[in-house]
GROMACS .gro file of C-alpha atoms in nm:
model
  436
    1UNK     CA    1   7.895  14.372   8.489
    2UNK     CA    2   8.150  14.331   8.207
    3UNK     CA    3   8.322  13.995   8.169
    4UNK     CA    4   8.657  13.971   8.344
    5UNK     CA    5   8.868  13.717   8.527
    6UNK     CA    6   8.790  13.884   8.857
    7UNK     CA    7   8.413  13.872   8.801
    8UNK     CA    8   8.433  13.501   8.712
    9UNK     CA    9   8.647  13.415   9.016
   10UNK     CA   10   8.420  13.607   9.251
   11UNK     CA   11   8.107  13.448   9.106
   12UNK     CA   12   8.261  13.102   9.148
   13UNK     CA   13   8.325  13.173   9.516
   14UNK     CA   14   7.976  13.318   9.561
   15UNK     CA   15   7.824  13.003   9.413
   16UNK     CA   16   8.036  12.790   9.645
   17UNK     CA   17   7.901  12.986   9.943
   18UNK     CA   18   7.542  12.964   9.817
   19UNK     CA   19   7.580  12.589   9.774
   20UNK     CA   20   7.694  12.538  10.134
   21UNK     CA   21   7.414  12.758  10.269
   22UNK     CA   22   7.170  12.559  10.058
   23UNK     CA   23   7.310  12.238  10.204
   24UNK     CA   24   7.263  12.371  10.559
   25UNK     CA   25   6.890  12.397  10.485
   26UNK     CA   26   6.883  12.043  10.350
   27UNK     CA   27   7.038  11.914  10.673
   28UNK     CA   28   6.731  12.040  10.861
   29UNK     CA   29   6.515  11.843  10.617
   30UNK     CA   30   6.726  11.530  10.672
   31UNK     CA   31   6.701  11.577  11.050
   32UNK     CA   32   6.320  11.595  11.049
   33UNK     CA   33   6.294  11.298  10.811
   34UNK     CA   34   6.511  11.101  11.054
   35UNK     CA   35   6.287  11.200  11.346
   36UNK     CA   36   5.976  11.090  11.158
   37UNK     CA   37   6.135  10.757  11.065
   38UNK     CA   38   6.215  10.697  11.432
   39UNK     CA   39   5.857  10.775  11.540
   40UNK     CA   40   5.706  10.559  11.264
   41UNK     CA   41   5.936  10.272  11.358
   42UNK     CA   42   5.801  10.280  11.712
   43UNK     CA   43   5.443  10.293  11.585
   44UNK     CA   44   5.512  10.000  11.353
   45UNK     CA   45   5.660   9.790  11.634
   46UNK     CA   46   5.376   9.863  11.876
   47UNK     CA   47   5.118   9.798  11.603
   48UNK     CA   48   5.270   9.459  11.519
   49UNK     CA   49   5.242   9.342  11.882
   50UNK     CA   50   4.892   9.489  11.917
   51UNK     CA   51   4.765   9.304  11.610
   52UNK     CA   52   4.956   8.977  11.665
   53UNK     CA   53   4.818   8.956  12.021
   54UNK     CA   54   4.461   9.032  11.903
   55UNK     CA   55   4.468   9.361  12.091
   56UNK     CA   56   4.570   9.208  12.424
   57UNK     CA   57   4.907   9.384  12.436
   58UNK     CA   58   5.041   9.733  12.366
   59UNK     CA   59   4.707   9.912  12.315
   60UNK     CA   60   4.812  10.222  12.512
   61UNK     CA   61   5.170  10.209  12.382
   62UNK     CA   62   5.044  10.204  12.023
   63UNK     CA   63   4.822  10.507  12.083
   64UNK     CA   64   5.114  10.696  12.238
   65UNK     CA   65   5.329  10.628  11.934
   66UNK     CA   66   5.054  10.756  11.703
   67UNK     CA   67   5.039  11.081  11.899
   68UNK     CA   68   5.417  11.124  11.880
   69UNK     CA   69   5.412  11.100  11.500
   70UNK     CA   70   5.159  11.381  11.444
   71UNK     CA   71   5.371  11.694  11.520
   72UNK     CA   72   5.676  11.560  11.335
   73UNK     CA   73   5.465  11.478  11.031
   74UNK     CA   74   5.322  11.832  11.036
   75UNK     CA   75   5.673  11.981  11.047
   76UNK     CA   76   5.789  11.765  10.757
   77UNK     CA   77   5.492  11.872  10.546
   78UNK     CA   78   5.592  12.236  10.610
   79UNK     CA   79   5.947  12.166  10.492
   80UNK     CA   80   5.815  11.984  10.186
   81UNK     CA   81   5.599  12.284  10.099
   82UNK     CA   82   5.901  12.513  10.128
   83UNK     CA   83   6.078  12.302   9.865
   84UNK     CA   84   5.818  12.412   9.608
   85UNK     CA   85   5.972  12.760   9.598
   86UNK     CA   86   6.207  12.809   9.299
   87UNK     CA   87   6.487  12.937   9.523
   88UNK     CA   88   6.482  12.608   9.718
   89UNK     CA   89   6.648  12.441   9.420
   90UNK     CA   90   6.464  12.109   9.457
   91UNK     CA   91   6.510  11.872   9.163
   92UNK     CA   92   6.229  11.694   8.980
   93UNK     CA   93   6.347  11.365   9.134
   94UNK     CA   94   6.340  11.509   9.484
   95UNK     CA   95   5.986  11.648   9.445
   96UNK     CA   96   5.872  11.315   9.300
   97UNK     CA   97   6.008  11.129   9.604
   98UNK     CA   98   5.832  11.378   9.831
   99UNK     CA   99   5.505  11.316   9.646
  100UNK     CA  100   5.531  10.941   9.712
  101UNK     CA  101   5.599  11.006  10.080
  102UNK     CA  102   5.296  11.239  10.110
  103UNK     CA  103   5.080  10.977   9.935
  104UNK     CA  104   5.176  10.717  10.197
  105UNK     CA  105   5.137  10.966  10.483
  106UNK     CA  106   4.785  11.041  10.363
  107UNK     CA  107   4.706  10.669  10.380
  108UNK     CA  108   4.813  10.640  10.746
  109UNK     CA  109   4.472  10.739  10.884
  110UNK     CA  110   4.305  10.450  10.703
  111UNK     CA  111   4.569  10.203  10.820
  112UNK     CA  112   4.527  10.316  11.180
  113UNK     CA  113   4.150  10.278  11.157
  114UNK     CA  114   4.194   9.924  11.024
  115UNK     CA  115   4.433   9.850  11.310
  116UNK     CA  116   4.183   9.964  11.573
  117UNK     CA  117   3.910   9.761  11.402
  118UNK     CA  118   4.135   9.453  11.367
  119UNK     CA  119   4.060   9.436  10.995
  120UNK     CA  120   4.425   9.419  10.893
  121UNK     CA  121   4.690   9.156  10.973
  122UNK     CA  122   5.014   9.235  11.151
  123UNK     CA  123   5.210   9.137  10.840
  124UNK     CA  124   5.014   9.373  10.612
  125UNK     CA  125   5.043   9.659  10.862
  126UNK     CA  126   5.419   9.613  10.903
  127UNK     CA  127   5.457   9.608  10.524
  128UNK     CA  128   5.262   9.934  10.489
  129UNK     CA  129   5.473  10.113  10.750
  130UNK     CA  130   5.791   9.973  10.595
  131UNK     CA  131   5.694  10.104  10.251
  132UNK     CA  132   5.643  10.454  10.392
  133UNK     CA  133   5.974  10.443  10.578
  134UNK     CA  134   6.153  10.312  10.267
  135UNK     CA  135   6.034  10.621  10.079
  136UNK     CA  136   6.172  10.845  10.353
  137UNK     CA  137   6.506  10.661  10.349
  138UNK     CA  138   6.525  10.697   9.970
  139UNK     CA  139   6.468  11.071  10.005
  140UNK     CA  140   6.762  11.099  10.246
  141UNK     CA  141   6.981  10.907  10.001
  142UNK     CA  142   6.884  11.152   9.727
  143UNK     CA  143   6.986  11.451   9.942
  144UNK     CA  144   7.320  11.285  10.021
  145UNK     CA  145   7.381  11.204   9.656
  146UNK     CA  146   7.332  11.570   9.560
  147UNK     CA  147   7.580  11.702   9.817
  148UNK     CA  148   7.891  11.868   9.675
  149UNK     CA  149   8.120  11.911   9.975
  150UNK     CA  150   8.352  11.620  10.065
  151UNK     CA  151   8.363  11.642  10.445
  152UNK     CA  152   7.990  11.694  10.467
  153UNK     CA  153   7.926  11.426  10.203
  154UNK     CA  154   8.118  11.166  10.406
  155UNK     CA  155   7.909  11.240  10.714
  156UNK     CA  156   7.590  11.225  10.508
  157UNK     CA  157   7.694  10.886  10.368
  158UNK     CA  158   7.747  10.770  10.727
  159UNK     CA  159   7.409  10.918  10.823
  160UNK     CA  160   7.207  10.753  10.546
  161UNK     CA  161   7.364  10.411  10.602
  162UNK     CA  162   7.299  10.436  10.975
  163UNK     CA  163   6.938  10.529  10.892
  164UNK     CA  164   6.920  10.225  10.664
  165UNK     CA  165   7.072  10.000  10.931
  166UNK     CA  166   6.833  10.142  11.189
  167UNK     CA  167   6.538  10.073  10.959
  168UNK     CA  168   6.649   9.710  10.926
  169UNK     CA  169   6.671   9.700  11.308
  170UNK     CA  170   6.322   9.850  11.328
  171UNK     CA  171   6.183   9.585  11.094
  172UNK     CA  172   6.362   9.319  11.300
  173UNK     CA  173   6.191   9.457  11.611
  174UNK     CA  174   5.848   9.447  11.444
  175UNK     CA  175   5.884   9.099  11.288
  176UNK     CA  176   6.040   8.948  11.601
  177UNK     CA  177   5.774   9.102  11.824
  178UNK     CA  178   5.506   8.963  11.595
  179UNK     CA  179   5.666   8.616  11.612
  180UNK     CA  180   5.687   8.614  11.992
  181UNK     CA  181   5.338   8.761  12.038
  182UNK     CA  182   5.186   8.497  11.810
  183UNK     CA  183   5.340   8.223  12.027
  184UNK     CA  184   5.444   8.017  11.726
  185UNK     CA  185   5.757   8.012  11.506
  186UNK     CA  186   5.693   8.081  11.138
  187UNK     CA  187   5.975   7.973  10.908
  188UNK     CA  188   5.910   8.260  10.665
  189UNK     CA  189   5.923   8.522  10.940
  190UNK     CA  190   6.226   8.351  11.096
  191UNK     CA  191   6.413   8.380  10.766
  192UNK     CA  192   6.310   8.744  10.746
  193UNK     CA  193   6.468   8.813  11.085
  194UNK     CA  194   6.792   8.648  10.968
  195UNK     CA  195   6.788   8.859  10.651
  196UNK     CA  196   6.728   9.178  10.850
  197UNK     CA  197   7.020   9.104  11.084
  198UNK     CA  198   7.244   9.060  10.779
  199UNK     CA  199   7.111   9.382  10.623
  200UNK     CA  200   7.196   9.573  10.941
  201UNK     CA  201   7.553   9.448  10.936
  202UNK     CA  202   7.605   9.559  10.576
  203UNK     CA  203   7.471   9.909  10.634
  204UNK     CA  204   7.650   9.955  10.966
  205UNK     CA  205   7.981   9.853  10.808
  206UNK     CA  206   7.952  10.146  10.565
  207UNK     CA  207   7.849  10.375  10.851
  208UNK     CA  208   8.162  10.279  11.046
  209UNK     CA  209   8.379  10.345  10.741
  210UNK     CA  210   8.248  10.696  10.674
  211UNK     CA  211   8.170  10.839  11.018
  212UNK     CA  212   8.426  11.042  11.209
  213UNK     CA  213   8.666  10.864  11.450
  214UNK     CA  214   8.501  10.993  11.768
  215UNK     CA  215   8.156  10.869  11.673
  216UNK     CA  216   8.302  10.542  11.546
  217UNK     CA  217   8.461  10.484  11.886
  218UNK     CA  218   8.133  10.557  12.064
  219UNK     CA  219   7.949  10.317  11.837
  220UNK     CA  220   8.196  10.033  11.890
  221UNK     CA  221   8.164  10.073  12.267
  222UNK     CA  222   7.786  10.039  12.234
  223UNK     CA  223   7.835   9.691  12.086
  224UNK     CA  224   7.980   9.569  12.419
  225UNK     CA  225   7.682   9.655  12.643
  226UNK     CA  226   7.472   9.403  12.842
  227UNK     CA  227   7.170   9.505  12.631
  228UNK     CA  228   7.349   9.389  12.316
  229UNK     CA  229   7.432   9.056  12.483
  230UNK     CA  230   7.066   9.008  12.577
  231UNK     CA  231   6.958   9.090  12.222
  232UNK     CA  232   7.192   8.823  12.087
  233UNK     CA  233   7.037   8.566  12.323
  234UNK     CA  234   6.685   8.654  12.210
  235UNK     CA  235   6.795   8.645  11.847
  236UNK     CA  236   6.930   8.294  11.893
  237UNK     CA  237   6.600   8.177  12.043
  238UNK     CA  238   6.416   8.308  11.735
  239UNK     CA  239   6.666   8.204  11.470
  240UNK     CA  240   6.725   7.850  11.597
  241UNK     CA  241   6.363   7.754  11.677
  242UNK     CA  242   6.210   7.483  11.461
  243UNK     CA  243   5.930   7.581  11.225
  244UNK     CA  244   5.599   7.554  11.410
  245UNK     CA  245   5.765   7.537  11.752
  246UNK     CA  246   5.603   7.721  12.043
  247UNK     CA  247   5.748   8.056  12.147
  248UNK     CA  248   5.701   8.228  12.483
  249UNK     CA  249   5.450   8.504  12.404
  250UNK     CA  250   5.550   8.691  12.720
  251UNK     CA  251   5.894   8.749  12.566
  252UNK     CA  252   5.740   8.984  12.308
  253UNK     CA  253   5.765   9.271  12.555
  254UNK     CA  254   6.125   9.184  12.649
  255UNK     CA  255   6.211   9.164  12.279
  256UNK     CA  256   6.049   9.500  12.217
  257UNK     CA  257   6.235   9.664  12.507
  258UNK     CA  258   6.576   9.523  12.413
  259UNK     CA  259   6.547   9.598  12.043
  260UNK     CA  260   6.409   9.943  12.125
  261UNK     CA  261   6.713  10.014  12.341
  262UNK     CA  262   6.942   9.925  12.050
  263UNK     CA  263   6.740  10.140  11.812
  264UNK     CA  264   6.755  10.419  12.070
  265UNK     CA  265   7.135  10.395  12.064
  266UNK     CA  266   7.125  10.427  11.687
  267UNK     CA  267   6.898  10.731  11.721
  268UNK     CA  268   7.149  10.888  11.962
  269UNK     CA  269   7.419  10.836  11.700
  270UNK     CA  270   7.199  10.997  11.434
  271UNK     CA  271   7.146  11.300  11.658
  272UNK     CA  272   7.523  11.324  11.707
  273UNK     CA  273   7.576  11.299  11.331
  274UNK     CA  274   7.324  11.578  11.265
  275UNK     CA  275   7.508  11.792  11.522
  276UNK     CA  276   7.838  11.719  11.346
  277UNK     CA  277   7.684  11.800  11.006
  278UNK     CA  278   7.552  12.134  11.129
  279UNK     CA  279   7.884  12.216  11.294
  280UNK     CA  280   8.076  12.136  10.975
  281UNK     CA  281   7.831  12.336  10.762
  282UNK     CA  282   7.858  12.640  10.990
  283UNK     CA  283   8.238  12.617  10.992
  284UNK     CA  284   8.249  12.583  10.614
  285UNK     CA  285   8.016  12.881  10.569
  286UNK     CA  286   8.238  13.098  10.790
  287UNK     CA  287   8.553  12.986  10.609
  288UNK     CA  288   8.402  13.045  10.266
  289UNK     CA  289   8.270  13.387  10.368
  290UNK     CA  290   8.618  13.483  10.486
  291UNK     CA  291   8.769  13.343  10.167
  292UNK     CA  292   8.523  13.547   9.962
  293UNK     CA  293   8.608  13.864  10.151
  294UNK     CA  294   8.980  13.801  10.103
  295UNK     CA  295   8.925  13.742   9.732
  296UNK     CA  296   8.722  14.059   9.696
  297UNK     CA  297   9.001  14.258   9.860
  298UNK     CA  298   9.265  14.102   9.639
  299UNK     CA  299   9.066  14.155   9.321
  300UNK     CA  300   8.995  14.515   9.417
  301UNK     CA  301   9.371  14.572   9.439
  302UNK     CA  302   9.419  14.397   9.105
  303UNK     CA  303   9.163  14.621   8.939
  304UNK     CA  304   9.347  14.926   9.070
  305UNK     CA  305   9.680  14.788   8.945
  306UNK     CA  306   9.625  14.596   8.617
  307UNK     CA  307   9.870  14.301   8.597
  308UNK     CA  308  10.132  14.218   8.338
  309UNK     CA  309  10.000  13.868   8.279
  310UNK     CA  310  10.193  13.732   7.983
  311UNK     CA  311  10.452  13.570   8.211
  312UNK     CA  312  10.180  13.359   8.373
  313UNK     CA  313  10.239  13.089   8.113
  314UNK     CA  314  10.532  12.948   8.310
  315UNK     CA  315  10.301  12.884   8.605
  316UNK     CA  316  10.088  12.644   8.400
  317UNK     CA  317  10.327  12.483   8.148
  318UNK     CA  318  10.666  12.317   8.183
  319UNK     CA  319  10.980  12.430   8.000
  320UNK     CA  320  10.943  12.178   7.717
  321UNK     CA  321  10.587  12.289   7.646
  322UNK     CA  322  10.689  12.656   7.651
  323UNK     CA  323  10.974  12.599   7.402
  324UNK     CA  324  10.724  12.462   7.149
  325UNK     CA  325  10.479  12.749   7.189
  326UNK     CA  326  10.492  13.056   6.961
  327UNK     CA  327  10.628  13.372   7.119
  328UNK     CA  328  10.350  13.628   7.150
  329UNK     CA  329  10.546  13.893   7.333
  330UNK     CA  330  10.852  13.926   7.552
  331UNK     CA  331  10.866  14.008   7.920
  332UNK     CA  332  11.048  14.302   8.068
  333UNK     CA  333  11.395  14.209   8.188
  334UNK     CA  334  11.302  14.279   8.548
  335UNK     CA  335  11.034  14.009   8.544
  336UNK     CA  336  11.214  13.728   8.359
  337UNK     CA  337  11.369  13.587   8.675
  338UNK     CA  338  11.071  13.657   8.898
  339UNK     CA  339  10.761  13.500   8.749
  340UNK     CA  340  10.593  13.482   9.090
  341UNK     CA  341  10.594  13.854   9.159
  342UNK     CA  342  10.341  14.129   9.101
  343UNK     CA  343   9.965  14.159   9.084
  344UNK     CA  344   9.940  13.914   8.795
  345UNK     CA  345  10.105  13.650   9.009
  346UNK     CA  346   9.855  13.710   9.286
  347UNK     CA  347   9.565  13.652   9.048
  348UNK     CA  348   9.723  13.333   8.914
  349UNK     CA  349   9.780  13.207   9.269
  350UNK     CA  350   9.417  13.279   9.351
  351UNK     CA  351   9.302  13.082   9.048
  352UNK     CA  352   9.542  12.797   9.123
  353UNK     CA  353   9.434  12.777   9.486
  354UNK     CA  354   9.069  12.763   9.386
  355UNK     CA  355   9.136  12.501   9.117
  356UNK     CA  356   9.342  12.287   9.355
  357UNK     CA  357   9.075  12.304   9.624
  358UNK     CA  358   8.800  12.209   9.380
  359UNK     CA  359   9.014  11.923   9.249
  360UNK     CA  360   9.070  11.789   9.602
  361UNK     CA  361   8.700  11.818   9.677
  362UNK     CA  362   8.610  11.625   9.361
  363UNK     CA  363   8.853  11.346   9.448
  364UNK     CA  364   8.714  11.313   9.801
  365UNK     CA  365   8.358  11.328   9.672
  366UNK     CA  366   8.426  11.033   9.442
  367UNK     CA  367   8.471  10.806   9.744
  368UNK     CA  368   8.136  10.908   9.890
  369UNK     CA  369   7.963  10.881   9.554
  370UNK     CA  370   8.093  10.528   9.502
  371UNK     CA  371   7.934  10.414   9.828
  372UNK     CA  372   7.600  10.566   9.730
  373UNK     CA  373   7.625  10.429   9.375
  374UNK     CA  374   7.688  10.075   9.501
  375UNK     CA  375   7.381  10.089   9.722
  376UNK     CA  376   7.166  10.220   9.435
  377UNK     CA  377   7.275   9.950   9.191
  378UNK     CA  378   7.219   9.668   9.441
  379UNK     CA  379   6.873   9.801   9.531
  380UNK     CA  380   6.782   9.828   9.161
  381UNK     CA  381   6.905   9.474   9.097
  382UNK     CA  382   6.697   9.340   9.386
  383UNK     CA  383   6.394   9.525   9.252
  384UNK     CA  384   6.452   9.385   8.904
  385UNK     CA  385   6.464   9.026   9.033
  386UNK     CA  386   6.156   9.081   9.247
  387UNK     CA  387   5.968   9.218   8.946
  388UNK     CA  388   6.093   8.964   8.689
  389UNK     CA  389   6.073   8.647   8.895
  390UNK     CA  390   5.823   8.727   9.170
  391UNK     CA  391   6.081   8.695   9.449
  392UNK     CA  392   6.065   8.849   9.793
  393UNK     CA  393   6.332   9.102   9.889
  394UNK     CA  394   6.519   8.843  10.097
  395UNK     CA  395   6.513   8.586   9.815
  396UNK     CA  396   6.637   8.843   9.563
  397UNK     CA  397   6.927   8.944   9.785
  398UNK     CA  398   7.020   8.583   9.861
  399UNK     CA  399   7.026   8.515   9.487
  400UNK     CA  400   7.265   8.804   9.430
  401UNK     CA  401   7.485   8.691   9.720
  402UNK     CA  402   7.500   8.333   9.590
  403UNK     CA  403   7.591   8.448   9.239
  404UNK     CA  404   7.862   8.668   9.390
  405UNK     CA  405   8.016   8.377   9.580
  406UNK     CA  406   7.974   8.122   9.300
  407UNK     CA  407   8.153   8.341   9.046
  408UNK     CA  408   8.398   8.505   9.290
  409UNK     CA  409   8.279   8.851   9.191
  410UNK     CA  410   8.190   9.161   9.387
  411UNK     CA  411   7.824   9.199   9.478
  412UNK     CA  412   7.822   9.526   9.282
  413UNK     CA  413   7.947   9.350   8.967
  414UNK     CA  414   7.677   9.084   8.997
  415UNK     CA  415   7.411   9.352   9.049
  416UNK     CA  416   7.525   9.541   8.739
  417UNK     CA  417   7.524   9.220   8.535
  418UNK     CA  418   7.174   9.138   8.661
  419UNK     CA  419   7.042   9.470   8.536
  420UNK     CA  420   7.198   9.407   8.195
  421UNK     CA  421   7.075   9.047   8.151
  422UNK     CA  422   6.749   8.949   7.978
  423UNK     CA  423   6.484   8.793   8.199
  424UNK     CA  424   6.559   8.429   8.122
  425UNK     CA  425   6.938   8.445   8.168
  426UNK     CA  426   6.929   8.474   8.546
  427UNK     CA  427   6.614   8.278   8.612
  428UNK     CA  428   6.757   7.925   8.651
  429UNK     CA  429   7.036   8.042   8.879
  430UNK     CA  430   6.796   8.239   9.097
  431UNK     CA  431   6.553   7.950   9.129
  432UNK     CA  432   6.838   7.724   9.234
  433UNK     CA  433   6.960   7.971   9.495
  434UNK     CA  434   6.617   8.023   9.648
  435UNK     CA  435   6.556   7.651   9.688
  436UNK     CA  436   6.831   7.624   9.949
   0.00000   0.00000   0.00000
């Protein structure tokens, strides 16, 4: 095909359509990842109670959760394998994240055997499950970050932050269940529960900002249920207990049921978000297909009636700019007062419409990208502090929060500064913050 304006415009629209179809396939991947996270969260919670109670509680429940994971894991492995095909368009980063997930999935059998044999502690088991789930969450963030359609990107930002909030809720369920089942309050685990509650609130705030109004309304209503009130009461009993104080071990099952109900509500919201994502993708595919057909018809007419295009300059430049430009040729008298007429005008309008739409999309995408960028920088800063100073995740985040408040700066600004500082510059401040 010889180079022409029409061939370039049509190819641009074809690429736009291919991109949306490609995204529709990625939504299926995100859906299955979300399902596996949900199943693994249940297995993690049941395992924590089973181990903390020395096998006296949740033996059958734990086995049921293991069986529920198997078919979802198999489906995800199939989708991962499909991403190896060149036409799938998977990036090197995406395949690398998948490799880490598969590595942790392969290690599950050994962890389960250790659980049955009681050769692993509840804390170690919860950490192993959490590492696997963190890899799955990171993969969802990568898919969202690579999305190039504003409406769909906003919903994906809502989705990934709800997934992140739900994972914090899942860890809260596991740690709290472990605390109750052990019958004794551990200060370290108590602080972890407090940190996880705070982490949920941060993620859910972003979810509320980016989700659509209908789902936001449903979510806010869920916060007023009796189950949520009972969860708050149980949280208070954990968070206000003195270190070493006795806890009612029988409440481990109540805790598990109440926190599971909340996580189930989050899962319902994720299902609704996936439905909305698929609906928006399908609608966008239909609209783009129609747009492509309309463009093909217009360009076919243009090819049959070549345009006089020299007058198009006044559609792109103002009068002052035109007066300074050299005159290349003059327009026929009949066109001087009608720059918007004729086949040339139709082509210009097509180009302008496409440019304006792409410009609007880029502006809307910037908002979604900023939310994802902020999360990435904060996570990297936490990781840097954990690596440099040997802090736990909670200690690293508290250090960032304290620096943010002390210097009256945004958390993002503090995180960026942390990544830029040499090891010693932040050390004294962090040590001070973690002592309180």
